[in-house]
PDB file of C-alpha atoms in Angstrom:
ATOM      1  CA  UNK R 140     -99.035 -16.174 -51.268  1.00 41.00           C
ATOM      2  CA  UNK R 141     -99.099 -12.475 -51.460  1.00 49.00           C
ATOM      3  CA  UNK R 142    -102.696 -12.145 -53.239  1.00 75.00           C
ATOM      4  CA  UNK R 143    -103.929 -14.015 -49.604  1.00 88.00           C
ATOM      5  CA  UNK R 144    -105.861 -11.864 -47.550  1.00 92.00           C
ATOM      6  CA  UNK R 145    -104.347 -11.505 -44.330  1.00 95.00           C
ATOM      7  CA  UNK R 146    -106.271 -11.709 -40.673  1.00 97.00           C
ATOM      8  CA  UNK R 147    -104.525 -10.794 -37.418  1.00 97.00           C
ATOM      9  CA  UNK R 148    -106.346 -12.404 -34.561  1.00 97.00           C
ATOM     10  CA  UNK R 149    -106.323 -10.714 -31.540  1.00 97.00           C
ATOM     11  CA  UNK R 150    -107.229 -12.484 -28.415  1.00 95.00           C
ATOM     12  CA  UNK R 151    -105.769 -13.183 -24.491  1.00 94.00           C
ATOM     13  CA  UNK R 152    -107.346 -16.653 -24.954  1.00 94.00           C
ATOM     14  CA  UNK R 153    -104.952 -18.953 -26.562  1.00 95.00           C
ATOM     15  CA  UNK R 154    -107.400 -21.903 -27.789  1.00 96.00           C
ATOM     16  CA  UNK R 155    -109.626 -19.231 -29.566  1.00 95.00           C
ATOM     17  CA  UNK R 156    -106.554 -18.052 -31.351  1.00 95.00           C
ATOM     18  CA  UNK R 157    -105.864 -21.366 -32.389  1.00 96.00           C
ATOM     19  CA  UNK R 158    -109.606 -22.085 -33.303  1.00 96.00           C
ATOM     20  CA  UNK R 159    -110.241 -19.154 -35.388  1.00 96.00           C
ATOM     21  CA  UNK R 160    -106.482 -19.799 -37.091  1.00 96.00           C
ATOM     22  CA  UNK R 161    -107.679 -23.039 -38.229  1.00 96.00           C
ATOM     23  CA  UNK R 162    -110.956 -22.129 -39.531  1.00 96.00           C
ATOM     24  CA  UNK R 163    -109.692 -19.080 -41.218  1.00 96.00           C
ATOM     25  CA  UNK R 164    -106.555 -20.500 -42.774  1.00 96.00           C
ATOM     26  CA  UNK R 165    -109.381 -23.557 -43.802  1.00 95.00           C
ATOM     27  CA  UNK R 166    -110.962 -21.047 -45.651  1.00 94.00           C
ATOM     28  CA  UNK R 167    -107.574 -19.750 -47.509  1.00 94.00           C
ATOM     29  CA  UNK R 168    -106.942 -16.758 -45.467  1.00 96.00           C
ATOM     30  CA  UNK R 169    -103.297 -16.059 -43.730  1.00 96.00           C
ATOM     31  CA  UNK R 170    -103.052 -15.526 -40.456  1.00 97.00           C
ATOM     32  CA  UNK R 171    -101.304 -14.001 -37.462  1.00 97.00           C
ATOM     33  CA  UNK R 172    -101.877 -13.447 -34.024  1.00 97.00           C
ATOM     34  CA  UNK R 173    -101.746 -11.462 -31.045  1.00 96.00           C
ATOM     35  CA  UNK R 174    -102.446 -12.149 -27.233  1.00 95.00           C
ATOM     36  CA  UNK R 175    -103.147  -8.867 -25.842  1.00 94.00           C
ATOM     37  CA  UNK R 176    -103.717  -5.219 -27.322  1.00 94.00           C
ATOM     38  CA  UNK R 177    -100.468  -4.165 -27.325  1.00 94.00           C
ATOM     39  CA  UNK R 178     -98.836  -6.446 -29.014  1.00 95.00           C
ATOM     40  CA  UNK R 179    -101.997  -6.114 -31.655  1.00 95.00           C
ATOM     41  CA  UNK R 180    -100.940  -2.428 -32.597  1.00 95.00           C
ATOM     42  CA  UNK R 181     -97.129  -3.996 -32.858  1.00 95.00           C
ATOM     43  CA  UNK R 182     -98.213  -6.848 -35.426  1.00 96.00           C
ATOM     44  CA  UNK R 183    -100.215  -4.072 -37.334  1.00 95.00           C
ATOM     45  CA  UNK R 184     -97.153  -1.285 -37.400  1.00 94.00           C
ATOM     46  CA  UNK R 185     -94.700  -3.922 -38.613  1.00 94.00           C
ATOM     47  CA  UNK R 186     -97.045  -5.098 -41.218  1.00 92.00           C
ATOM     48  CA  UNK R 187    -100.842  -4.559 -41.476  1.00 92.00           C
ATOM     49  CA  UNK R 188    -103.037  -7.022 -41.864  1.00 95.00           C
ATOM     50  CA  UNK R 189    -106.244  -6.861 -44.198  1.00 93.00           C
ATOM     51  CA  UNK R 190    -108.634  -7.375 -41.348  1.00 94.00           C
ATOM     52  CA  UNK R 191    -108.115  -7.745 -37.530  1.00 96.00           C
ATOM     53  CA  UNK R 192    -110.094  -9.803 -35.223  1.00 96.00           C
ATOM     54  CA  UNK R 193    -110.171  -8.088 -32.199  1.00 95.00           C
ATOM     55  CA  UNK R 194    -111.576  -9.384 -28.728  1.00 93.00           C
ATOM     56  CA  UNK R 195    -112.925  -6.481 -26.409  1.00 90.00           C
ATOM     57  CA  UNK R 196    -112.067  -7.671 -23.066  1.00 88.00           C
ATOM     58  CA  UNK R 197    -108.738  -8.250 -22.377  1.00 90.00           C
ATOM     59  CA  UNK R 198    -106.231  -7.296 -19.649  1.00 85.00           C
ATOM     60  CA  UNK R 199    -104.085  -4.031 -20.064  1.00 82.00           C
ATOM     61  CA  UNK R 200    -105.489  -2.863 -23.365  1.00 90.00           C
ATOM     62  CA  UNK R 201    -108.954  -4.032 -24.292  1.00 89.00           C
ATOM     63  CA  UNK R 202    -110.315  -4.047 -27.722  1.00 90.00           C
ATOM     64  CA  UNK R 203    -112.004  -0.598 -27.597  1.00 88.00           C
ATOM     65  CA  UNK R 204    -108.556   1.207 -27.041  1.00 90.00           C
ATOM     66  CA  UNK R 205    -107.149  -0.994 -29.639  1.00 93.00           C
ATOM     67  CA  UNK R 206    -110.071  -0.029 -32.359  1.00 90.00           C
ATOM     68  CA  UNK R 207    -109.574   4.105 -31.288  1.00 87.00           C
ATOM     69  CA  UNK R 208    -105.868   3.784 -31.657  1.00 90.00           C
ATOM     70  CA  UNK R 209    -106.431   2.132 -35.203  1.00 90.00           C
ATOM     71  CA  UNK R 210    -109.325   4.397 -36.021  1.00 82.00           C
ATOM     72  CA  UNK R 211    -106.616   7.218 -35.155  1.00 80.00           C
ATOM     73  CA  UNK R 212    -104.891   5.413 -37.900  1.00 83.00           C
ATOM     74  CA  UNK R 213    -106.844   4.527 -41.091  1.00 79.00           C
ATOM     75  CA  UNK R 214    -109.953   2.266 -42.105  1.00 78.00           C
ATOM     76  CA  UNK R 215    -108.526  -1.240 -41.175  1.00 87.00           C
ATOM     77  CA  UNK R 216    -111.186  -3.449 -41.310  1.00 89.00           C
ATOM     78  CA  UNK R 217    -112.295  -4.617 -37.749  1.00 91.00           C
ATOM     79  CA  UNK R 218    -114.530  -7.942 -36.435  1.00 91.00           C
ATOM     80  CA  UNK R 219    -115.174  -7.215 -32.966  1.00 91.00           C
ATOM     81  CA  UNK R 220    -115.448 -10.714 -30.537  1.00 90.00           C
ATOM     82  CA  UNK R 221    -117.613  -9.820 -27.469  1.00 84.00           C
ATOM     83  CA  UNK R 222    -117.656 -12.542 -24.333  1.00 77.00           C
ATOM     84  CA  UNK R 223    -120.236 -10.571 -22.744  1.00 70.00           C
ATOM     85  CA  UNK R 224    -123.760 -10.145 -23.869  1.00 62.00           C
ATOM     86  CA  UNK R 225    -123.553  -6.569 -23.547  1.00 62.00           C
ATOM     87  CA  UNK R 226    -125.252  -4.311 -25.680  1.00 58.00           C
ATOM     88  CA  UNK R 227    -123.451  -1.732 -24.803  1.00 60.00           C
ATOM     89  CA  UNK R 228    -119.825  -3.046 -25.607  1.00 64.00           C
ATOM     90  CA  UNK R 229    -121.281  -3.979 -28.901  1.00 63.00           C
ATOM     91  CA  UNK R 230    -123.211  -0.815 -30.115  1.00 62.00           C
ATOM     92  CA  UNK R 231    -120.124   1.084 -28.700  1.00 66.00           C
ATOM     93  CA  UNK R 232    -117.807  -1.267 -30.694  1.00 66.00           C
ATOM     94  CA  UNK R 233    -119.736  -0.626 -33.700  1.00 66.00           C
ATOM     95  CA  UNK R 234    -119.488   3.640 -33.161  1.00 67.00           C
ATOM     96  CA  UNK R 235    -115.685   3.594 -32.673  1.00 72.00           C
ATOM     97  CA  UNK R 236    -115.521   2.154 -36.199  1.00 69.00           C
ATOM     98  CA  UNK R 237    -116.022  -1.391 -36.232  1.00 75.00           C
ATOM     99  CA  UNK R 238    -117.587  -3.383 -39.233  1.00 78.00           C
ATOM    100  CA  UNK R 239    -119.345  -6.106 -37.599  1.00 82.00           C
ATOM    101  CA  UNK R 240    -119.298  -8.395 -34.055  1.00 83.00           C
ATOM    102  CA  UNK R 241    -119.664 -11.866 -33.105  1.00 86.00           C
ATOM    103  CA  UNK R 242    -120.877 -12.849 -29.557  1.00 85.00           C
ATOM    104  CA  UNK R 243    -119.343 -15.752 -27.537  1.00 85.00           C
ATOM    105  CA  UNK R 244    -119.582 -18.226 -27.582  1.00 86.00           C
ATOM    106  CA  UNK R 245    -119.646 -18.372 -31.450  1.00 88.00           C
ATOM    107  CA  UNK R 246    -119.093 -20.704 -34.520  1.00 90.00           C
ATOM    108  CA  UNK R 247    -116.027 -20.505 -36.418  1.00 92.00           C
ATOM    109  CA  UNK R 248    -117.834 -20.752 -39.424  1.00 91.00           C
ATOM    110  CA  UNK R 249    -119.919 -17.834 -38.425  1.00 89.00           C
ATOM    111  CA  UNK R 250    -116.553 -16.032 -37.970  1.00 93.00           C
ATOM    112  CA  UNK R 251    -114.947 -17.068 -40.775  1.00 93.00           C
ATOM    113  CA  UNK R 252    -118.567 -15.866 -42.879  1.00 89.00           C
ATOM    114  CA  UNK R 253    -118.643 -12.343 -41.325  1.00 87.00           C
ATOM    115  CA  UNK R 254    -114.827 -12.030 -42.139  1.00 91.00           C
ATOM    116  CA  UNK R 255    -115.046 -12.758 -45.771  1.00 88.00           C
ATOM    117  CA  UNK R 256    -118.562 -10.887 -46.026  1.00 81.00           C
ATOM    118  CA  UNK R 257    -116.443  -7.528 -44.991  1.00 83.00           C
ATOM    119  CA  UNK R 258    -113.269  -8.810 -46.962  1.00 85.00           C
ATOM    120  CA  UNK R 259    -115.300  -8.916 -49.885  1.00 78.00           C
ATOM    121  CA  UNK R 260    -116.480  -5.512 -49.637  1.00 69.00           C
ATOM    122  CA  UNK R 261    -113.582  -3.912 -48.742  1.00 67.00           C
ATOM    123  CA  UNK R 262    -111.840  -5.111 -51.730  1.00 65.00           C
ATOM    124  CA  UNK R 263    -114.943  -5.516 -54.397  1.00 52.00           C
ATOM    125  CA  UNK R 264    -117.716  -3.144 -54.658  1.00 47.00           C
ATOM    126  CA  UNK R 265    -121.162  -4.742 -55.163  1.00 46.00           C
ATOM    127  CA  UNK R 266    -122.628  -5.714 -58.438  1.00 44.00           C
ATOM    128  CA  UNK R 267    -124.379  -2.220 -59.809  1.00 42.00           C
ATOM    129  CA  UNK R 268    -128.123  -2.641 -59.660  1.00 47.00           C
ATOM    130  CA  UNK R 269    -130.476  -1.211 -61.961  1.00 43.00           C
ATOM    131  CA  UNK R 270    -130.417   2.814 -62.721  1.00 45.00           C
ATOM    132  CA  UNK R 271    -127.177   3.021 -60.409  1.00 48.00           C
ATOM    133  CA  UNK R 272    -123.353   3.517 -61.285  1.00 47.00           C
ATOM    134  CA  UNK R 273    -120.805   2.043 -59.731  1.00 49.00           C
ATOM    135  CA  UNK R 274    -117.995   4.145 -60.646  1.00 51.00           C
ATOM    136  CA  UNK R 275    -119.492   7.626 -61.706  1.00 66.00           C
ATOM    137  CA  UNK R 276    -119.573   9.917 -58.991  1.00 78.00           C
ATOM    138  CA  UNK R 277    -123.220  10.491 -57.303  1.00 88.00           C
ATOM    139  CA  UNK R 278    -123.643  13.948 -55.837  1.00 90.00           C
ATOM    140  CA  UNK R 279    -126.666  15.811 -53.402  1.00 93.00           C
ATOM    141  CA  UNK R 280    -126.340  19.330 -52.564  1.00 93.00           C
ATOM    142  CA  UNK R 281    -122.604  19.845 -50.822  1.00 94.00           C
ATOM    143  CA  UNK R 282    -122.071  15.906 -50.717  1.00 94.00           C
ATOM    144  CA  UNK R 283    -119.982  13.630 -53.385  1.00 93.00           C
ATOM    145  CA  UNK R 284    -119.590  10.017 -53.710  1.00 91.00           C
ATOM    146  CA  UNK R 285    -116.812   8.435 -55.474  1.00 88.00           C
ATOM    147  CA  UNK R 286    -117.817   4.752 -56.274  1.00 78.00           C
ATOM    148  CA  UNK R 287    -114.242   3.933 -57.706  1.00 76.00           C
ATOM    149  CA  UNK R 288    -111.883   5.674 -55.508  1.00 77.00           C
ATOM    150  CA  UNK R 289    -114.760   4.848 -52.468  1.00 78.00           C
ATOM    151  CA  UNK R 290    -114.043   8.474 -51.032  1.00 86.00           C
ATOM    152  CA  UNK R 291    -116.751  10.764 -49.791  1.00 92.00           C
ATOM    153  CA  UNK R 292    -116.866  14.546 -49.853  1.00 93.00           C
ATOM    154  CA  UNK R 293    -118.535  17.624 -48.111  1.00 95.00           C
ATOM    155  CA  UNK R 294    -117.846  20.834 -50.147  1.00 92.00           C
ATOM    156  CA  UNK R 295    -114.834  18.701 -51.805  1.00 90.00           C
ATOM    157  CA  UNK R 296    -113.208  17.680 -48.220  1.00 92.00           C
ATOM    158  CA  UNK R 297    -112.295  14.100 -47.877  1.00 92.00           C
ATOM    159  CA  UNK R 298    -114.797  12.950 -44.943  1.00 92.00           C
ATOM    160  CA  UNK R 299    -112.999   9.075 -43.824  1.00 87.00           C
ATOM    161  CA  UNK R 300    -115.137   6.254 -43.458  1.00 84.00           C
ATOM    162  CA  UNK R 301    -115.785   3.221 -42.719  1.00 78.00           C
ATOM    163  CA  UNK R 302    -116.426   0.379 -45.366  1.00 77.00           C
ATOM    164  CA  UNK R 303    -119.486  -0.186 -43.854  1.00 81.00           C
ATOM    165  CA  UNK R 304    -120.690   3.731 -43.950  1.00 86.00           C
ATOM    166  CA  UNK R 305    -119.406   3.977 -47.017  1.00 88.00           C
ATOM    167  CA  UNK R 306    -121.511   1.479 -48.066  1.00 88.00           C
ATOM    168  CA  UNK R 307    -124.983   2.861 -46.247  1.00 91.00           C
ATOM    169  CA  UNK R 308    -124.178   6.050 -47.766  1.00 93.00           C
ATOM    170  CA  UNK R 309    -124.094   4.980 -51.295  1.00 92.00           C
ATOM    171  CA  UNK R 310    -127.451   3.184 -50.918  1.00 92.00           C
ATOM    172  CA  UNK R 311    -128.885   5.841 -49.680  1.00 94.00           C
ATOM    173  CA  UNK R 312    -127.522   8.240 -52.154  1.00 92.00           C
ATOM    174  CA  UNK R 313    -128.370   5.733 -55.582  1.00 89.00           C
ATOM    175  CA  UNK R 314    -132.122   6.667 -54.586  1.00 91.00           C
ATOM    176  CA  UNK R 315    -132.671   9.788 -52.808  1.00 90.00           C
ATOM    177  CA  UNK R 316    -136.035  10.037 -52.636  1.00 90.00           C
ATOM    178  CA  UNK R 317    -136.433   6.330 -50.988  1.00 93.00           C
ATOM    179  CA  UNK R 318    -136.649   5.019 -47.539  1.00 94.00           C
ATOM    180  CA  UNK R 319    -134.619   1.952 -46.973  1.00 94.00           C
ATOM    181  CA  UNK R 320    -135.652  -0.161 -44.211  1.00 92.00           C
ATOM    182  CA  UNK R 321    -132.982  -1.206 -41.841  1.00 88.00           C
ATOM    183  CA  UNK R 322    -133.277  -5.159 -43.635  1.00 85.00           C
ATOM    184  CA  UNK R 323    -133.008  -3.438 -46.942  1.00 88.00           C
ATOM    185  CA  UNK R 324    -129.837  -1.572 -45.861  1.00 88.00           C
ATOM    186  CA  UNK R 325    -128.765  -5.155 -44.715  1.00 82.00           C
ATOM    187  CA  UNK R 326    -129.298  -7.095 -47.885  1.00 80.00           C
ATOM    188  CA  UNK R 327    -127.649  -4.743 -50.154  1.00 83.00           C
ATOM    189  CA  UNK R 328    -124.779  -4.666 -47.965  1.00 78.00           C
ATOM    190  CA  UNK R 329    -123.892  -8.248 -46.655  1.00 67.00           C
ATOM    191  CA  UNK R 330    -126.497  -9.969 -49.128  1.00 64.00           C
ATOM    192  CA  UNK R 331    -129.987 -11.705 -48.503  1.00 57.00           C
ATOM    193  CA  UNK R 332    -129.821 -13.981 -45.156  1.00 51.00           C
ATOM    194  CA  UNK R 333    -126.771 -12.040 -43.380  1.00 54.00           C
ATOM    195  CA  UNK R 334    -127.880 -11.964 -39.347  1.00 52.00           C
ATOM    196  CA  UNK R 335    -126.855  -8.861 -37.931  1.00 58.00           C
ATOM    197  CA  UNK R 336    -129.070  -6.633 -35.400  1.00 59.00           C
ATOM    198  CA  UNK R 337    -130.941  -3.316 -36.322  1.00 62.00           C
ATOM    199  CA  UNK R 338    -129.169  -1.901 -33.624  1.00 72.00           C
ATOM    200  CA  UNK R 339    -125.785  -1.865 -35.572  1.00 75.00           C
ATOM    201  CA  UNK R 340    -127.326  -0.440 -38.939  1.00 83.00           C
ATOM    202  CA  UNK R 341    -128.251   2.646 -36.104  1.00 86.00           C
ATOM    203  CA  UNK R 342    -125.080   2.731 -34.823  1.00 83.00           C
ATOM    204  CA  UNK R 343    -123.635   2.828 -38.075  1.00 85.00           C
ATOM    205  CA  UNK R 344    -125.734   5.539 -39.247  1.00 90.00           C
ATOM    206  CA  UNK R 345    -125.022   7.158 -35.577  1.00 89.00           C
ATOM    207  CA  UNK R 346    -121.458   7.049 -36.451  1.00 87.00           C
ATOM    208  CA  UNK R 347    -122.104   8.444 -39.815  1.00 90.00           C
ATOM    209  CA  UNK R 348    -123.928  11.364 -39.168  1.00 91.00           C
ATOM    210  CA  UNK R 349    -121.469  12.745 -36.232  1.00 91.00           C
ATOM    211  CA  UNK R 350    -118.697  12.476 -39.264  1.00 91.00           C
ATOM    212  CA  UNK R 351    -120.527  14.640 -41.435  1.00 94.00           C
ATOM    213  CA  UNK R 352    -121.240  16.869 -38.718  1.00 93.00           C
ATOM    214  CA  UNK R 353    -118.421  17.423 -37.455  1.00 92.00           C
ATOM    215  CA  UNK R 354    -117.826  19.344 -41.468  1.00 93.00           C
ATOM    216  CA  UNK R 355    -120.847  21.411 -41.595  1.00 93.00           C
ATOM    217  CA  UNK R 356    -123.185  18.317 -42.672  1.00 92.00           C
ATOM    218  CA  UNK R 357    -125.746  18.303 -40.368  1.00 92.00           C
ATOM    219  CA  UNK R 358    -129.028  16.877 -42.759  1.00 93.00           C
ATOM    220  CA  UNK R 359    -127.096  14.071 -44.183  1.00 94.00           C
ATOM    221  CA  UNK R 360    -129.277  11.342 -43.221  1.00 94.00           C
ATOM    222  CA  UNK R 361    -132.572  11.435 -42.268  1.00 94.00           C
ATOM    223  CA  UNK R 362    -135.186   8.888 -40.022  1.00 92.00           C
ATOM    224  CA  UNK R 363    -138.342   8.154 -40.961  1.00 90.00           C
ATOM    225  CA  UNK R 364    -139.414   6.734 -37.767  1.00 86.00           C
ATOM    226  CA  UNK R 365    -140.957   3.042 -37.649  1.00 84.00           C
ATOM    227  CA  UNK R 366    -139.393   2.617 -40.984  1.00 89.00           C
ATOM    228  CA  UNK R 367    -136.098   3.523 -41.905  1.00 92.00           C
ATOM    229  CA  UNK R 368    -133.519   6.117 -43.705  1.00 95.00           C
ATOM    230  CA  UNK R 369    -133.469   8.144 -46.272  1.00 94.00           C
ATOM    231  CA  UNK R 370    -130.636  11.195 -47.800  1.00 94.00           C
ATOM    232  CA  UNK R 371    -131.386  14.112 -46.103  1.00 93.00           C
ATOM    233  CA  UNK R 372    -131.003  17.436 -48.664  1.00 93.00           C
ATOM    234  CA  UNK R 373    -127.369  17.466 -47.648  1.00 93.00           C
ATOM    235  CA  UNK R 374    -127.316  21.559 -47.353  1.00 92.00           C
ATOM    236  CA  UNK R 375    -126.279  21.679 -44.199  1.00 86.00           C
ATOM    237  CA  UNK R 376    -129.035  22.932 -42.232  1.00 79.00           C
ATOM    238  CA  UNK R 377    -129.007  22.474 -38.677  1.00 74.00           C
ATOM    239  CA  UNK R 378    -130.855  19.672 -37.112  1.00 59.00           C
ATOM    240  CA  UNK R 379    -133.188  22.130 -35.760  1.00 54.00           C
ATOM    241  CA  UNK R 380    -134.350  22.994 -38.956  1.00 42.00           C
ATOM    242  CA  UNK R 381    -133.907  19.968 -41.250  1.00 42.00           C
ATOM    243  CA  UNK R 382    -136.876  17.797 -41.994  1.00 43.00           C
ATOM    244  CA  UNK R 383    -135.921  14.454 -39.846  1.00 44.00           C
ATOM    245  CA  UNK R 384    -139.452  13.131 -39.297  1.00 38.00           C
TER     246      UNK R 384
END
């Protein structure tokens, strides 16, 4: 019972608690539940979960307030649920520190997929492909990569991310020189098949860059526009002056 991963649902509707309990407790997972933001950061402070579902709109506290006040916190893991299709709430979701989104309505299966897809890589890195380490750290310039410890540096600082950044980063960083498209940046995270928009991988990388930033690391990533992403020299030079074709 204690190796179960545990999910805290977070939702004002009642019969989408209750579906996404069944599916995900279906699928082996523990589960808990919440009705309303407030009572989401109250679950988490008495004992935090492994992952939290977390519905945007709902009454008092929505979702967004919930994710910054976690954020504020640590890395939880967080699934946004979305009843609008709204960009905007999703991009936005995604920037605050989110790992992933489902729309409404959705399958449960579809849920229950996403959450073990960023379950998985929260707890087990990827299989090392060829010519890259999984452990060792990987360095450019003023940034450092910890593949065991998953920790990332700028001039030896602890920067805190995201599982998901984390994850871009390293991709970028095991090839330097390469542009990854924003599918390629998909498959080697989630896997072959995994449906998510280019517009998160941006946000993601949005969200990444104003981290770094905010240290001094202002030519972390770089666009290569109509294609994708590459490591930028990592020096620190001002946008201005960095090469970001």
């Amino acid at each position: 019972m204690t190796s179960m991963p545990q999910v805290l649902v977070v939702d004002d509707d009642p019969h989408i608690r209750q579906l996404l309990a069944f599916a995900l407790e279906k699928a082996g997972l523990a589960v808990r539940e919440a009705e309303d933001g407030e009572a989401a950061l109250a679950a988490v402070a008495e004992q935090a979960p492994d992952l939290v579902v977390l519905d945007i709109n709902m009454p008092r506290m929505d979702g967004l307030d919930v994710c910054r006040r976690l954020r504020a916190q640590g890395d939880l893991p967080i699934l946004f649920l979305s009843s609008r299709d709204d960009e905007i709430d999703r991009i936005l979701g995604i920037e605050l520190g989110g790992d992933d989104y489902v729309t409404k309505p959705f399958s449960p299966r579809e849920v229950v997929a996403r959450v073990q897809a960023i379950l998985r890589r929260a707890r087990s890195p990827r299989p090392v492909e060829a010519g890259e380490s999984q452990t060792e750290t990987l360095s450019r310039g003023r940034l450092s990569l910890d593949g065991e410890s998953w920790s990332a540096r700028w001039d030896g600082a602890e920067v805190g991310l995201t599982v998901t950044e984390f994850g871009i980063l390293k991709i970028l960083l095991s090839a330097p020189s390469r542009v990854f498209t924003r599918d390629q940046i998909i498959d080697r995270l989630h896997g072959p098949g995994f449906a998510i928009t280019d517009r998160t991988i941006d946000s993601h990388v949005r969200n990444l860059r104003g981290k770094f930033a905010a240290v001094g690391g202002h030519d972390v990533v770089e666009t290569r526009a109509g294609v994708g992403y590459r490591l930028g020299p990592c020096l620190g030079v001002q946008p201005d002056v960095a090469s970001r074709a």
